[in-house]
Short mmCIF file of N, CA and C in Angstrom, two decimals:
data_model
loop_
_atom_site.label_atom_id
_atom_site.label_comp_id
_atom_site.label_asym_id
_atom_site.label_seq_id
_atom_site.Cartn_x
_atom_site.Cartn_y
_atom_site.Cartn_z
N MET A 1 -41.95 59.17 20.40
CA MET A 1 -41.93 60.05 19.28
C MET A 1 -42.01 61.27 19.47
N GLY A 2 -42.92 61.86 20.25
CA GLY A 2 -43.06 63.22 20.39
C GLY A 2 -42.04 63.68 21.35
N ARG A 3 -41.33 62.74 22.23
CA ARG A 3 -40.22 63.39 23.34
C ARG A 3 -39.01 63.49 22.39
N LEU A 4 -38.98 63.34 21.22
CA LEU A 4 -37.51 63.15 20.40
C LEU A 4 -37.12 64.45 20.39
N PHE A 5 -37.79 65.59 20.24
CA PHE A 5 -37.24 66.68 19.78
C PHE A 5 -37.49 67.77 21.38
N ASP A 6 -37.77 66.99 22.33
CA ASP A 6 -37.85 67.94 23.52
C ASP A 6 -36.55 68.17 24.27
N ASN A 7 -35.38 67.44 23.65
CA ASN A 7 -34.17 67.88 24.10
C ASN A 7 -33.33 68.41 23.30
N PRO A 8 -32.38 69.64 23.06
CA PRO A 8 -31.69 70.07 22.04
C PRO A 8 -30.63 69.14 21.60
N TRP A 9 -30.26 68.40 22.49
CA TRP A 9 -29.10 67.14 22.28
C TRP A 9 -29.34 66.36 21.16
N THR A 10 -30.59 66.21 21.01
CA THR A 10 -31.01 64.74 20.07
C THR A 10 -30.98 65.52 18.84
N ILE A 11 -31.44 67.11 18.68
CA ILE A 11 -31.35 67.61 17.48
C ILE A 11 -30.00 67.79 16.98
N ILE A 12 -29.11 68.27 17.68
CA ILE A 12 -27.50 68.14 17.27
C ILE A 12 -27.21 67.14 16.89
N ILE A 13 -27.57 65.94 17.61
CA ILE A 13 -26.80 64.63 17.34
C ILE A 13 -27.40 64.16 16.00
N LEU A 14 -28.54 64.47 15.60
CA LEU A 14 -29.43 64.21 14.30
C LEU A 14 -28.75 64.83 13.32
N VAL A 15 -28.43 66.23 13.45
CA VAL A 15 -27.58 66.99 12.57
C VAL A 15 -26.20 66.27 12.13
N ILE A 16 -25.44 66.19 13.13
CA ILE A 16 -24.10 65.57 12.93
C ILE A 16 -24.08 64.42 12.03
N ILE A 17 -25.05 63.29 12.45
CA ILE A 17 -25.39 61.82 11.83
C ILE A 17 -25.50 62.52 10.39
N VAL A 18 -26.43 63.37 10.16
CA VAL A 18 -26.80 63.77 8.74
C VAL A 18 -25.48 64.32 7.83
N LEU A 19 -24.88 64.97 8.54
CA LEU A 19 -23.44 65.54 8.08
C LEU A 19 -22.70 64.49 7.95
N LEU A 20 -22.53 63.59 8.82
CA LEU A 20 -21.61 62.41 8.37
C LEU A 20 -22.01 61.41 7.40
N LEU A 21 -23.34 61.16 7.11
CA LEU A 21 -23.77 60.23 6.10
C LEU A 21 -23.85 61.22 4.49
N PHE A 22 -24.24 62.27 4.51
CA PHE A 22 -24.30 62.54 3.54
C PHE A 22 -23.09 63.56 2.96
N GLY A 23 -22.35 64.07 3.70
CA GLY A 23 -21.02 64.76 3.67
C GLY A 23 -21.50 66.44 3.51
N ALA A 24 -20.60 67.22 3.82
CA ALA A 24 -21.02 68.57 3.90
C ALA A 24 -21.14 68.95 2.49
N PRO A 25 -20.23 69.01 1.35
CA PRO A 25 -20.30 69.08 0.10
C PRO A 25 -21.62 68.53 -0.70
N LYS A 26 -22.45 67.48 -0.28
CA LYS A 26 -23.24 67.32 -0.98
C LYS A 26 -24.92 67.96 -0.32
N LEU A 27 -24.74 68.56 0.83
CA LEU A 27 -26.01 68.95 1.71
C LEU A 27 -26.48 70.06 0.76
N PRO A 28 -25.87 70.98 -0.35
CA PRO A 28 -26.46 71.92 -0.90
C PRO A 28 -26.88 71.58 -1.87
N GLY A 29 -26.51 70.41 -2.91
CA GLY A 29 -27.02 69.78 -3.75
C GLY A 29 -28.12 69.16 -3.30
N LEU A 30 -28.16 68.68 -2.32
CA LEU A 30 -29.37 67.84 -1.71
C LEU A 30 -30.52 68.87 -1.37
N ALA A 31 -30.19 69.98 -0.69
CA ALA A 31 -31.18 70.91 -0.22
C ALA A 31 -31.94 71.31 -2.06
N ARG A 32 -30.95 71.63 -2.83
CA ARG A 32 -31.50 72.01 -3.82
C ARG A 32 -32.56 71.33 -4.69
N SER A 33 -32.12 70.01 -4.90
CA SER A 33 -32.79 69.38 -5.14
C SER A 33 -34.54 68.71 -4.78
N VAL A 34 -34.30 68.81 -3.31
CA VAL A 34 -35.46 68.77 -2.76
C VAL A 34 -36.50 70.07 -2.87
N GLY A 35 -35.81 71.18 -2.73
CA GLY A 35 -36.46 72.24 -2.96
C GLY A 35 -37.27 72.60 -4.45
N GLN A 36 -36.40 72.14 -5.66
CA GLN A 36 -37.10 71.95 -6.90
C GLN A 36 -37.90 70.96 -6.75
N SER A 37 -37.87 69.74 -6.36
CA SER A 37 -39.05 68.69 -6.32
C SER A 37 -40.40 69.56 -5.54
N MET A 38 -39.92 69.92 -4.57
CA MET A 38 -41.34 70.27 -4.05
C MET A 38 -42.22 71.81 -5.02
N ARG A 39 -41.14 72.26 -5.67
CA ARG A 39 -41.49 73.19 -6.43
C ARG A 39 -42.42 72.71 -7.69
N ILE A 40 -41.93 71.47 -8.19
CA ILE A 40 -42.84 70.70 -9.18
C ILE A 40 -43.96 70.28 -8.46
N PHE A 41 -43.81 69.53 -7.34
CA PHE A 41 -45.10 68.92 -6.82
C PHE A 41 -46.08 69.85 -6.30
N LYS A 42 -45.69 71.29 -5.99
CA LYS A 42 -46.93 72.20 -5.67
C LYS A 42 -47.61 72.59 -6.86
N SER A 43 -46.57 72.96 -7.95
CA SER A 43 -47.31 73.14 -9.35
C SER A 43 -48.01 72.27 -9.95
N GLU A 44 -47.83 70.78 -9.87
CA GLU A 44 -48.52 69.89 -10.21
C GLU A 44 -49.86 69.64 -9.68
N VAL A 45 -49.90 69.82 -8.20
CA VAL A 45 -51.44 70.11 -7.35
C VAL A 45 -52.13 71.13 -7.89
N LYS A 46 -51.25 72.26 -8.01
CA LYS A 46 -52.03 73.54 -8.22
C LYS A 46 -52.65 73.30 -9.62
N GLN A 47 -52.01 72.51 -10.63
CA GLN A 47 -52.55 72.41 -11.94
C GLN A 47 -53.77 71.35 -11.87
N MET A 48 -53.46 70.24 -10.91
CA MET A 48 -54.77 69.26 -11.16
C MET A 48 -55.61 70.04 -10.37
N LYS A 49 -55.97 70.98 -9.33
CA LYS A 49 -56.78 71.70 -8.69
C LYS A 49 -57.47 72.42 -9.82
N ASP A 50 -56.76 73.27 -10.62
CA ASP A 50 -57.43 73.96 -11.79
C ASP A 50 -58.13 73.05 -12.69
N ASP A 51 -57.41 72.08 -13.27
CA ASP A 51 -58.35 71.14 -14.00
C ASP A 51 -59.58 70.68 -13.73
N ASP A 52 -59.52 70.47 -12.11
CA ASP A 52 -60.80 70.04 -11.54
C ASP A 52 -61.97 70.80 -11.79
N THR A 53 -61.43 72.22 -11.64
CA THR A 53 -62.35 73.46 -11.44
C THR A 53 -63.10 73.50 -12.88
N SER A 54 -62.12 73.58 -13.67
CA SER A 54 -62.49 73.71 -15.44
C SER A 54 -63.36 72.88 -15.88
N ASP A 55 -63.03 71.59 -15.48
CA ASP A 55 -63.71 70.59 -16.19
C ASP A 55 -65.36 70.29 -15.30
N ALA A 56 -65.36 70.85 -14.34
CA ALA A 56 -67.04 70.46 -13.78
C ALA A 56 -67.68 71.77 -14.53
N ASP A 57 -68.20 71.01 -15.81
CA ASP A 57 -69.30 71.98 -16.43
C ASP A 57 -70.87 71.37 -15.82
N PRO A 58 -71.48 72.58 -15.48
CA PRO A 58 -72.63 71.88 -14.75
C PRO A 58 -73.99 71.40 -15.53
N ASN A 59 -73.80 71.44 -17.29
CA ASN A 59 -74.63 71.15 -18.16
C ASN A 59 -74.28 69.81 -18.61
N SER A 60 -73.05 69.26 -18.10
CA SER A 60 -72.60 67.96 -18.74
C SER A 60 -73.39 66.71 -17.84
N GLU A 61 -73.84 65.91 -18.57
CA GLU A 61 -74.10 64.54 -17.85
C GLU A 61 -72.95 63.91 -17.73
N PRO A 62 -73.56 62.96 -16.53
CA PRO A 62 -72.59 61.71 -16.25
C PRO A 62 -72.67 60.79 -17.23
N VAL A 63 -71.30 60.04 -17.34
CA VAL A 63 -71.12 58.92 -18.50
C VAL A 63 -71.23 57.62 -17.63
N GLU A 64 -71.78 56.88 -18.20
CA GLU A 64 -71.85 55.39 -17.61
C GLU A 64 -70.96 54.66 -17.99
N GLY A 65 -70.31 53.80 -17.06
CA GLY A 65 -69.25 52.81 -17.21
C GLY A 65 -69.63 51.62 -16.80
N ARG A 66 -69.16 50.40 -17.73
CA ARG A 66 -69.34 49.21 -17.22
C ARG A 66 -68.40 48.43 -17.37
N VAL A 67 -68.01 47.26 -16.74
CA VAL A 67 -66.82 46.50 -16.77
C VAL A 67 -67.39 45.36 -17.84
N VAL A 68 -66.54 45.40 -18.78
CA VAL A 68 -66.82 44.13 -19.76
C VAL A 68 -65.81 42.98 -19.65
N ASN A 69 -66.19 41.84 -18.93
CA ASN A 69 -65.32 40.76 -18.74
C ASN A 69 -65.05 39.84 -20.04
N PRO A 70 -64.09 39.76 -20.85
CA PRO A 70 -63.99 38.62 -21.42
C PRO A 70 -64.44 37.25 -21.54
N PRO A 71 -64.91 36.37 -22.42
CA PRO A 71 -65.36 35.09 -21.99
C PRO A 71 -64.36 34.19 -21.62
N ARG A 72 -64.64 33.58 -20.62
CA ARG A 72 -63.54 32.72 -19.78
C ARG A 72 -63.68 31.19 -20.51
N ASN A 73 -62.37 30.66 -21.08
CA ASN A 73 -62.23 29.56 -21.51
C ASN A 73 -61.60 28.73 -20.43
N ASN A 74 -62.41 27.64 -20.41
CA ASN A 74 -62.06 26.61 -19.17
C ASN A 74 -60.88 25.64 -19.79
N THR A 75 -60.76 25.48 -21.11
CA THR A 75 -59.75 24.64 -21.50
C THR A 75 -59.06 25.19 -22.80
N ASP A 76 -57.71 24.77 -23.03
CA ASP A 76 -57.20 25.59 -23.84
C ASP A 76 -57.47 24.50 -25.17
N ASN A 77 -56.32 24.85 -26.21
CA ASN A 77 -56.61 23.83 -27.50
C ASN A 77 -55.74 22.60 -27.13
N ARG A 78 -55.16 22.00 -25.82
CA ARG A 78 -54.86 20.80 -25.42
C ARG A 78 -55.47 20.26 -24.69
N GLY A 79 -56.64 20.72 -24.26
CA GLY A 79 -57.66 20.06 -23.35
C GLY A 79 -56.92 20.46 -21.81
N GLN A 80 -55.98 21.03 -21.60
CA GLN A 80 -55.56 21.53 -20.27
C GLN A 80 -56.62 22.41 -19.56
N ALA A 81 -56.61 22.44 -18.31
CA ALA A 81 -57.46 23.29 -17.26
C ALA A 81 -56.62 24.65 -17.31
N PRO A 82 -56.96 25.71 -16.99
CA PRO A 82 -55.77 26.82 -17.24
C PRO A 82 -55.45 27.11 -15.36
N ASN A 83 -54.45 27.31 -15.19
CA ASN A 83 -53.87 27.58 -13.80
C ASN A 83 -54.34 28.78 -13.21
N ALA A 84 -53.86 29.25 -12.03
CA ALA A 84 -54.73 30.47 -11.08
C ALA A 84 -54.32 31.66 -12.04
N ASN A 85 -53.30 31.65 -13.08
CA ASN A 85 -53.04 33.12 -13.71
C ASN A 85 -53.82 33.06 -14.86
N GLY A 86 -54.50 32.00 -15.23
CA GLY A 86 -55.08 31.88 -16.50
C GLY A 86 -54.50 31.26 -17.64
N GLY A 87 -53.18 30.96 -17.24
CA GLY A 87 -52.33 30.35 -18.21
C GLY A 87 -52.57 28.77 -18.05
N THR A 88 -51.83 28.05 -19.02
CA THR A 88 -51.75 26.57 -18.70
C THR A 88 -50.44 26.30 -18.05
N PRO A 89 -50.40 24.86 -17.46
CA PRO A 89 -49.32 24.78 -16.53
C PRO A 89 -48.05 24.48 -17.28
N SER A 90 -46.91 24.75 -17.02
CA SER A 90 -45.84 24.44 -18.05
C SER A 90 -45.73 22.73 -17.94
N PRO A 91 -44.96 21.95 -18.67
CA PRO A 91 -44.92 20.81 -19.06
C PRO A 91 -44.28 19.85 -17.68
N HIS A 92 -43.33 20.71 -17.15
CA HIS A 92 -42.90 20.01 -16.01
C HIS A 92 -43.41 19.92 -14.71
N GLN A 93 -44.42 21.13 -14.58
CA GLN A 93 -45.63 20.84 -13.61
C GLN A 93 -46.49 20.12 -13.30
N GLN A 94 -46.73 19.16 -14.80
CA GLN A 94 -47.59 18.13 -14.79
C GLN A 94 -47.39 16.83 -13.98
#
C-alpha cells in the first residue's frame, strides 16, 4: 500500500476513476458536504473537550455505580423453560 502513490500515474488514474464514478457536476457538492461534515465533527469534538474540562470539579466525589440484575425466572406461567433469549419457545419449535 505504501508504493501506491510513488508513481504519479496511479494518482492520475485514481482521479479519472473518481471523475467517472461521481461525475464532474457532482464533485463540488460532494466536496461541500465533506467540508461541512468535517466542520461539524471538529466543533463537536471541541465541544466535548470543553465539556470534559468544565465538568472536572476537584471538590466533587465520585459516584458509585452498581449493576442490578432482575431476578431470573426459570419457568413461565405455562411451566416451560426459557430459550436462550429469555423467552419461551414458539409452539412450532416444541
